[in-house]
Amino acid sequence: MFREPDRIVAGVRTEAGKTRITELVRPFTANVVWMTPESAEMTKHALNAFWRRRSPSINEIAGICERVGRPT
């Protein structure tokens, strides 16, 4: 996943910054979502919150599956 991300979210202010980041991430992906640094930061927080909320739900489902799959 780290070496083959679906996308990279990048916050830039200048065309030079965009060019530099493009060069840096080229080996990993061509799918870069460009936005302002402020929007990129908010996107990071929103995604982190989503994953934090999703993880306990998945863990609960996994626990149910384990209990159901075991004979009593």
Coordinates of C-alpha atoms in Angstrom, one line a residue:
M1 CA 0.0 0.0 0.0
F2 CA 2.8 2.5 0.8
R3 CA 4.6 1.8 -2.4
E4 CA 1.5 1.7 -4.5
P5 CA -1.1 4.2 -3.1
D6 CA -4.4 4.7 -4.8
R7 CA -3.8 8.4 -4.6
I8 CA -1.7 11.0 -3.0
V9 CA -3.2 14.2 -1.6
A10 CA -0.8 17.1 -2.0
G11 CA -1.2 20.7 -0.7
V12 CA 0.8 23.2 -2.7
R13 CA 0.9 27.0 -3.2
T14 CA 3.1 27.3 -6.3
E15 CA 3.7 25.7 -9.6
A16 CA 7.3 25.0 -8.6
G17 CA 6.0 23.1 -5.5
K18 CA 3.7 21.1 -7.7
T19 CA 6.5 20.2 -10.1
R20 CA 8.8 19.1 -7.2
I21 CA 6.2 16.9 -5.6
T22 CA 5.3 15.4 -9.0
E23 CA 9.0 14.4 -9.4
L24 CA 9.1 12.9 -5.8
V25 CA 5.9 10.8 -6.1
R26 CA 6.3 9.7 -9.7
P27 CA 7.8 6.3 -8.8
F28 CA 4.7 5.6 -6.6
T29 CA 1.7 6.9 -8.4
A30 CA 0.5 9.3 -11.1
N31 CA -2.8 10.0 -9.3
V32 CA -2.1 13.1 -7.3
V33 CA -5.0 15.2 -5.9
W34 CA -3.9 18.8 -5.8
M35 CA -5.3 21.3 -3.4
T36 CA -4.2 24.1 -1.1
P37 CA -2.1 23.2 2.0
E38 CA -5.1 24.1 4.2
S39 CA -7.4 21.8 2.3
A40 CA -4.9 19.0 2.3
E41 CA -4.5 19.3 6.1
M42 CA -8.3 19.1 6.6
T43 CA -8.5 16.1 4.2
K44 CA -5.9 14.4 6.3
H45 CA -7.8 15.0 9.5
A46 CA -11.1 13.9 7.9
L47 CA -9.6 10.7 6.6
N48 CA -7.9 9.9 10.0
A49 CA -11.3 10.4 11.7
F50 CA -13.0 8.2 9.2
W51 CA -10.5 5.4 9.8
R52 CA -10.6 5.7 13.5
R53 CA -14.4 5.4 13.5
R54 CA -14.3 2.5 11.0
S55 CA -11.7 0.4 12.7
P56 CA -13.8 -0.4 15.9
S57 CA -16.7 -1.4 13.7
I58 CA -14.6 -3.8 11.6
N59 CA -13.0 -5.2 14.8
E60 CA -16.5 -5.9 16.2
I61 CA -17.6 -7.6 13.0
A62 CA -14.4 -9.7 13.1
G63 CA -15.2 -10.7 16.7
I64 CA -18.7 -11.8 15.8
C65 CA -17.4 -13.8 12.9
E66 CA -15.0 -15.6 15.2
R67 CA -17.6 -16.4 17.7
V68 CA -20.1 -17.6 15.1
G69 CA -17.5 -19.7 13.4
R70 CA -16.5 -21.6 16.6
P71 CA -18.5 -24.6 17.7
T72 CA -19.8 -24.4 21.3

